[in-house]
PDB file of C-alpha atoms in Angstrom:
ATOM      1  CA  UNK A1288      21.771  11.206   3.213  1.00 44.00           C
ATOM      2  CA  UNK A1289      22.795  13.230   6.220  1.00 48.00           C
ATOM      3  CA  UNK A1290      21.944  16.570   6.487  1.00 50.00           C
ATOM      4  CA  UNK A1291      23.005  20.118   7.882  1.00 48.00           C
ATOM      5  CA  UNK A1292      20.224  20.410   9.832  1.00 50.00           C
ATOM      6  CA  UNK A1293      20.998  21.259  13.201  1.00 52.00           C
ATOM      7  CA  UNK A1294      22.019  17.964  15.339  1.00 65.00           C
ATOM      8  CA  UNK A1295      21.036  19.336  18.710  1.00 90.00           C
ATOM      9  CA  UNK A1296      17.770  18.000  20.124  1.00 92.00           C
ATOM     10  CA  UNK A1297      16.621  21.785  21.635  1.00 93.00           C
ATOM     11  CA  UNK A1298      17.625  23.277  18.451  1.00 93.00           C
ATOM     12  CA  UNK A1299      15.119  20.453  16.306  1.00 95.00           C
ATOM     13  CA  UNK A1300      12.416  21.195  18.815  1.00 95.00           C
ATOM     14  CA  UNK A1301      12.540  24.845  19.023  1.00 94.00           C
ATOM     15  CA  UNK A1302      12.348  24.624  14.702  1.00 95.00           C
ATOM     16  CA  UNK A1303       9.094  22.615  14.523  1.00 97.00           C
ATOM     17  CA  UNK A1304       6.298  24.296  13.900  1.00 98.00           C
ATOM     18  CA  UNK A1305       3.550  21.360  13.626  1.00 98.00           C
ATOM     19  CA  UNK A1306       4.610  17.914  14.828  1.00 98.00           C
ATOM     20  CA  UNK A1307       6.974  15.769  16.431  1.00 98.00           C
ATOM     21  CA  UNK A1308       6.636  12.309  17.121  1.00 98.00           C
ATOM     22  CA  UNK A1309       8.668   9.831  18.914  1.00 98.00           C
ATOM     23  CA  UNK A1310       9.177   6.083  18.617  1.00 98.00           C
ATOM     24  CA  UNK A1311      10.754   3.981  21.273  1.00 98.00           C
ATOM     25  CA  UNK A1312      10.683  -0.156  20.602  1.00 98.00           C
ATOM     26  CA  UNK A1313      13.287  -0.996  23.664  1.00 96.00           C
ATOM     27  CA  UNK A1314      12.199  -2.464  26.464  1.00 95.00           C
ATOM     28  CA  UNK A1315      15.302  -0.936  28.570  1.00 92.00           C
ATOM     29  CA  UNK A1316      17.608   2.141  27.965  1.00 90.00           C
ATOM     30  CA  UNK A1317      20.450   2.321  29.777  1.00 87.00           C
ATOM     31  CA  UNK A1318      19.554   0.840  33.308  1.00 82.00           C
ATOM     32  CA  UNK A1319      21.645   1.868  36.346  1.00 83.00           C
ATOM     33  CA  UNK A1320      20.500  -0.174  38.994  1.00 82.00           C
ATOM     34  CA  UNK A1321      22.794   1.369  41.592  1.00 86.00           C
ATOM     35  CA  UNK A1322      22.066   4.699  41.516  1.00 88.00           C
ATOM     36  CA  UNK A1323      19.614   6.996  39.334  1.00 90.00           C
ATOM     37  CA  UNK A1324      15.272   7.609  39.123  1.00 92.00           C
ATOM     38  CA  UNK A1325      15.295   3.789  37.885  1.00 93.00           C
ATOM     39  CA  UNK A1326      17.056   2.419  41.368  1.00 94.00           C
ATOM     40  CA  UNK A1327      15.115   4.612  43.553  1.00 94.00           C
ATOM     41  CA  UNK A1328      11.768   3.783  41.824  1.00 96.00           C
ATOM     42  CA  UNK A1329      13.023  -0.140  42.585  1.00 95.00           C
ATOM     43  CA  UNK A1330      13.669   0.586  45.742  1.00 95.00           C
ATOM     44  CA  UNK A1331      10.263   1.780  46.564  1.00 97.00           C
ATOM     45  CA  UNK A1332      10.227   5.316  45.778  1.00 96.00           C
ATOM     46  CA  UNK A1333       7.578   6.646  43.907  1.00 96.00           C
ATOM     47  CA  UNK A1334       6.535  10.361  42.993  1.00 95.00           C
ATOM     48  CA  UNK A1335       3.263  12.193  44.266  1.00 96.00           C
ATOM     49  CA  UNK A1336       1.865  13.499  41.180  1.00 96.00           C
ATOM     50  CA  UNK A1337       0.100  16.602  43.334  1.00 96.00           C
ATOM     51  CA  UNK A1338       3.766  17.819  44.572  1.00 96.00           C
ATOM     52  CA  UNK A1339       4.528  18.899  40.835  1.00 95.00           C
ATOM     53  CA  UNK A1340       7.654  20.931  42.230  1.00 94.00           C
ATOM     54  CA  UNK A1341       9.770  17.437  43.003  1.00 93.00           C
ATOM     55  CA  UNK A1342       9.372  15.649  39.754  1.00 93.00           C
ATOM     56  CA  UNK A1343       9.128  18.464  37.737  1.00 93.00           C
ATOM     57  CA  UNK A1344      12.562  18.781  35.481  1.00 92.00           C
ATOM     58  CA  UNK A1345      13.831  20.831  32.467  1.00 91.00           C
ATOM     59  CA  UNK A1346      12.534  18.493  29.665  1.00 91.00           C
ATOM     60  CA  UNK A1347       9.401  18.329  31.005  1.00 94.00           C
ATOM     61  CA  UNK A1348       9.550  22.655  30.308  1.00 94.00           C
ATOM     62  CA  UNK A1349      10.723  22.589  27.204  1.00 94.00           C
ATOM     63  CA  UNK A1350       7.817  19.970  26.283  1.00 96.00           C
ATOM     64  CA  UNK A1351       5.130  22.645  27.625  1.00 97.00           C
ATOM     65  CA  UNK A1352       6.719  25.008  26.351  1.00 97.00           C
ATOM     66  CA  UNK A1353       6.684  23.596  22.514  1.00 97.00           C
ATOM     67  CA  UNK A1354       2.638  22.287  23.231  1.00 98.00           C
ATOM     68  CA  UNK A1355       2.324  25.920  24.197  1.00 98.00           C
ATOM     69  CA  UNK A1356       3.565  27.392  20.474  1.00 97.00           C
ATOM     70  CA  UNK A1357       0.745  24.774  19.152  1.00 98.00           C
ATOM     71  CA  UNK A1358       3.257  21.917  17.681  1.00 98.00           C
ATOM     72  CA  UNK A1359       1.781  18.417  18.880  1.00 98.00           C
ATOM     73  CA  UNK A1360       4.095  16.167  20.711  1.00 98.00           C
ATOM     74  CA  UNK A1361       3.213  12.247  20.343  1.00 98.00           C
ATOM     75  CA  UNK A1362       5.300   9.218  21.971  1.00 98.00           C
ATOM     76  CA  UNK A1363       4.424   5.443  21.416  1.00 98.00           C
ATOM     77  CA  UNK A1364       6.209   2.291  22.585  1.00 98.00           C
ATOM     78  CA  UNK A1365       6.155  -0.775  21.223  1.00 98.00           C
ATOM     79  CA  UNK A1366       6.785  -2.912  24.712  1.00 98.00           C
ATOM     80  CA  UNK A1367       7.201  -6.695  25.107  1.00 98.00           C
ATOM     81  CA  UNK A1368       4.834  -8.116  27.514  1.00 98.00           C
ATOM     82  CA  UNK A1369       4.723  -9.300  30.146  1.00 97.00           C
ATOM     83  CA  UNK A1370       6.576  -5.873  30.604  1.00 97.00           C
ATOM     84  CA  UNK A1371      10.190  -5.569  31.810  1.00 96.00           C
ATOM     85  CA  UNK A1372      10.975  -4.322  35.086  1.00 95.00           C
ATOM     86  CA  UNK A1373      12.395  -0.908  33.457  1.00 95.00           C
ATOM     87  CA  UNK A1374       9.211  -0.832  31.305  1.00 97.00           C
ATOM     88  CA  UNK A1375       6.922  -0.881  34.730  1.00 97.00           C
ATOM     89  CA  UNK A1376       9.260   2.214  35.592  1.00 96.00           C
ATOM     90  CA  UNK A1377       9.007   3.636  32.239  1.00 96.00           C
ATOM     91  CA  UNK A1378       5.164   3.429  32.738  1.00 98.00           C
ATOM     92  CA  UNK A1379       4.590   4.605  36.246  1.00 97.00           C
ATOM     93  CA  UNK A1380       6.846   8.282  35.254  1.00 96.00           C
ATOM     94  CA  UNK A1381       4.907   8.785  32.321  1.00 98.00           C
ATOM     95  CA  UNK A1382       2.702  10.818  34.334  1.00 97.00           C
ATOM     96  CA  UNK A1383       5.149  13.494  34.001  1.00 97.00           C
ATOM     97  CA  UNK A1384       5.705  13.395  30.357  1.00 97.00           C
ATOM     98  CA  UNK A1385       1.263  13.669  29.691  1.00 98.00           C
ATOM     99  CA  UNK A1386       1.487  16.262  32.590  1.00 97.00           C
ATOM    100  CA  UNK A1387       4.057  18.466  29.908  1.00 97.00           C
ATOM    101  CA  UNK A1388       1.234  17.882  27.610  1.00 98.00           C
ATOM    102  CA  UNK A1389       2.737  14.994  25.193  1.00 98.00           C
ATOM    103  CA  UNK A1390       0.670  12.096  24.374  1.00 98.00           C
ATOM    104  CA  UNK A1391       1.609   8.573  24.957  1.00 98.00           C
ATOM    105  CA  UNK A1392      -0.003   5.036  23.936  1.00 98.00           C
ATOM    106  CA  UNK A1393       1.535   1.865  24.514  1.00 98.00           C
ATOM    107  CA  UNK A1394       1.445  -0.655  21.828  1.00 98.00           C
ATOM    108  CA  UNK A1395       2.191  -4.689  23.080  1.00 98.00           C
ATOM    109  CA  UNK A1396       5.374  -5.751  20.342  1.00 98.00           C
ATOM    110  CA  UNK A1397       2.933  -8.914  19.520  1.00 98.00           C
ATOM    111  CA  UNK A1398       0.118  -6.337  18.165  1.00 98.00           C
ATOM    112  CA  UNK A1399       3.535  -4.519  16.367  1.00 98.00           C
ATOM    113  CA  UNK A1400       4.280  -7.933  13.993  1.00 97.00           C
ATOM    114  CA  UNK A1401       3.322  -6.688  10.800  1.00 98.00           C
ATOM    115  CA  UNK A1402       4.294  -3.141  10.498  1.00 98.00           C
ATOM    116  CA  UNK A1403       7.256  -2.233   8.853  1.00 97.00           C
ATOM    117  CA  UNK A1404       8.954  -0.194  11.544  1.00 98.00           C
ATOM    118  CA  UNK A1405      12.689   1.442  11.528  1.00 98.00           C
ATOM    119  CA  UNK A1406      16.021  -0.366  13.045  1.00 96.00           C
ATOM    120  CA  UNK A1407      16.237   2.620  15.243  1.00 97.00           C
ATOM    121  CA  UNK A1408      14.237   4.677  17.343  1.00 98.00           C
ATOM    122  CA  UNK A1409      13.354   7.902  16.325  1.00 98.00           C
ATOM    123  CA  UNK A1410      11.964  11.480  16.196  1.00 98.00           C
ATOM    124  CA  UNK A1411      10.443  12.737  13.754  1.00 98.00           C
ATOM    125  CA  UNK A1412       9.874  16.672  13.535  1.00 98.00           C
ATOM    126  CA  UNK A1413       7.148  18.080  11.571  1.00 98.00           C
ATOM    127  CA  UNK A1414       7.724  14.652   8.878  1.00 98.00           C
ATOM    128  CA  UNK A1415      10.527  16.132   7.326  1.00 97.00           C
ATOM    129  CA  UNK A1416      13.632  15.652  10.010  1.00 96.00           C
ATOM    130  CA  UNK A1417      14.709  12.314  11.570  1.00 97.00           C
ATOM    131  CA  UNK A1418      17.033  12.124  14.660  1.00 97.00           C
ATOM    132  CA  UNK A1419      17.860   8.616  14.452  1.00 96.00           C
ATOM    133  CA  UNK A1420      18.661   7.305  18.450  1.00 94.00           C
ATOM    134  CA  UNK A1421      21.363   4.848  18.261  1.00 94.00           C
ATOM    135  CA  UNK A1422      22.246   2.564  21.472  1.00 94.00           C
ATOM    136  CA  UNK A1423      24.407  -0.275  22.192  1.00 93.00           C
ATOM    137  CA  UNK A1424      22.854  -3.745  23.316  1.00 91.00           C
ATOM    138  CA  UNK A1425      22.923  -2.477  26.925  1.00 89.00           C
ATOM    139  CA  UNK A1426      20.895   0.435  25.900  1.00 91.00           C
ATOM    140  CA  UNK A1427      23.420   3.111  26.099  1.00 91.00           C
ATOM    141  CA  UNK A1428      23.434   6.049  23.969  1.00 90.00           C
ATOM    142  CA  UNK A1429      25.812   5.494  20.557  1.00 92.00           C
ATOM    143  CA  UNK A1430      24.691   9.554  19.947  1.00 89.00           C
ATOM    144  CA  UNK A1431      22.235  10.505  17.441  1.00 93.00           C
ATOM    145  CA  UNK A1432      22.358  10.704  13.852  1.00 94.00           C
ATOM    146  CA  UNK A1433      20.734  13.468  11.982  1.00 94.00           C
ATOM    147  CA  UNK A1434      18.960  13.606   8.178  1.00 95.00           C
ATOM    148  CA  UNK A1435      16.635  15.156   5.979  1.00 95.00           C
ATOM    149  CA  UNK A1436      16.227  12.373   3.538  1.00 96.00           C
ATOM    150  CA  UNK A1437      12.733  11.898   2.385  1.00 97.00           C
ATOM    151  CA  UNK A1438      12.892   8.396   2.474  1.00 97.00           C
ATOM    152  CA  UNK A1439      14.031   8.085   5.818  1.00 98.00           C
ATOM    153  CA  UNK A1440      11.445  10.042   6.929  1.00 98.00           C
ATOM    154  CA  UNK A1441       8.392   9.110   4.996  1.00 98.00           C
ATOM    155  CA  UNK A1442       9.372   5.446   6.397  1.00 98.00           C
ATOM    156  CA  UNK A1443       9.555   7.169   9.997  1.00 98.00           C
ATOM    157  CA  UNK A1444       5.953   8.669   9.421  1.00 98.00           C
ATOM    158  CA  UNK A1445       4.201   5.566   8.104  1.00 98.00           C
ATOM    159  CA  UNK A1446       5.449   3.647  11.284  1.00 98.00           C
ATOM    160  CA  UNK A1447       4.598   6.025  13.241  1.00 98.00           C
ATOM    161  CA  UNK A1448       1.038   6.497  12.268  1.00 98.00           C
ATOM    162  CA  UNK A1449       0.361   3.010  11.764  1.00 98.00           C
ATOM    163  CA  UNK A1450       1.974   2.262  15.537  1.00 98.00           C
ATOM    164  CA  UNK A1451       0.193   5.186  17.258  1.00 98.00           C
ATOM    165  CA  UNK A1452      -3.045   4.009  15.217  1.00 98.00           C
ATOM    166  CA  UNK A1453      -2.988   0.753  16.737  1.00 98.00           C
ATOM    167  CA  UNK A1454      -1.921   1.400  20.378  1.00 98.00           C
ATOM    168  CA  UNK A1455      -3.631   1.953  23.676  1.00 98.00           C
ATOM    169  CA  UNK A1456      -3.781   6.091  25.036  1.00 98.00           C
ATOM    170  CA  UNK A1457      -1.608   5.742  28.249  1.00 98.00           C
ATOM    171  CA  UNK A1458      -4.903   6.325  30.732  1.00 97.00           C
ATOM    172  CA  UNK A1459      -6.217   3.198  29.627  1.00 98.00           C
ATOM    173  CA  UNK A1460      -3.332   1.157  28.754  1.00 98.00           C
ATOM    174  CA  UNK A1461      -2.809  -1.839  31.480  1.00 96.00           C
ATOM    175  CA  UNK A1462       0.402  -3.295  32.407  1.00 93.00           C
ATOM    176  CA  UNK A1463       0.768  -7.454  32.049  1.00 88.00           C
TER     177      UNK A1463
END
C-alpha cells in the first residue's frame, strides 16, 4: 500500500517526533572512483575530526538538529567481511554521522543469517513510515518509495531491532 505521506526525506524527518532508524545491507552505493569523498579518501585523503568546519555538511545539521527536538536517530549495517574497500570508507566517515549525534553499530552479514530482514534498505520513522531505498546492482539510486502500510513497517521494525540488538556500537566495532 503506498501512501500520501510526504515522499521527501526532510519533510519525513522534520514529522518524527520519536524515532527513526536506518538499515543499510550493501556493501557499496554508488562508487565513483574518479571523482567524489570516496576517490579522495582512496587517494589518501582523510578528514581531521578536530577541524569540524571542513567535513561538516548540511545532513550532518539537519541530523543535530532532529537529536536536538529529542527524536533518536539509529543506523546499522549489515557488512560482508572481510569489508569492501567502500565499506573501509563508509567506516572511517562515520565519525561525522556519531558527531551529528546518530548512533551506528556494525553488524558482520555472517552474524545477520537468520533474521528475516527486508529486500530493501530502509528508514523507518517513528515505526509507522517506511522510505523504501531502491538501487540498481551498481548501487545507484532507483528513487525511493514511500508507505504507511503496517505490515511493511512492523517487518521494518522487527529487523531493525533484532539487527541493532545483535551488532557492535561503532567505537568498538573493528574492521577485518
Amino acid at each position: 500500500m503506498r501512501s500520501n505521506v510526504p515522499a521527501a526525506f526532510t519533510d519525513l524527518l522534520a514529522g518524527t517526533t520519536r524515532t527513526a532508524v536506518h538499515l543499510e545491507m550493501r556493501d557499496s552505493y554508488a562508487v565513483d572512483y574518479e571523482a567524489g569523498p570516496f576517490a579522495g579518501w582512496r587517494r589518501g585523503f582523510r578528514h581531521d575530526p578536530d577541524d569540524r568546519a571542513s567535513w561538516w555538511r548540511p545532513w550532518l545539521g539537519l541530523v543535530q538538529e532532529t537529536v536536538t527536538r529529542g527524536v533518536t536517530i539509529r543506523r546499522a549495517r549489515i557488512v560482508s567481511e572481510p569489508v569492501t574497500e567502500y565499506t573501509r570508507y563508509l567506516y572511517d566517515t562515520t565519525f561525522t554521522n556519531v558527531a551529528a549525534g546518530e548512533l551506528v553499530r556494525w553488524l558482520p552479514r555472517r552474524r545477520a543469517s537468520d533474521i528475516a530482514v527486508p529486500g530493501n534498505d530502509f528508514w523507518l520513522f517513528d515505526d509507522q513510515v517506511v522510505r523504501w531505498n531502491h538501487f540498481d546492482g551498481e548501487g545507484r539510486s532507483l528513487g525511493p518509495e514511500v508507505t504507511d502500510d503496517p505490515a511493511a513497517a512492523k517487518l521494518c521494525a522487527t529487523a531493525f531491532e533484532e539487527v541493532w540488538a545483535r551488532a557492535t556500537p561503532h567505537d568498538q566495532y573493528e574492521i577485518h
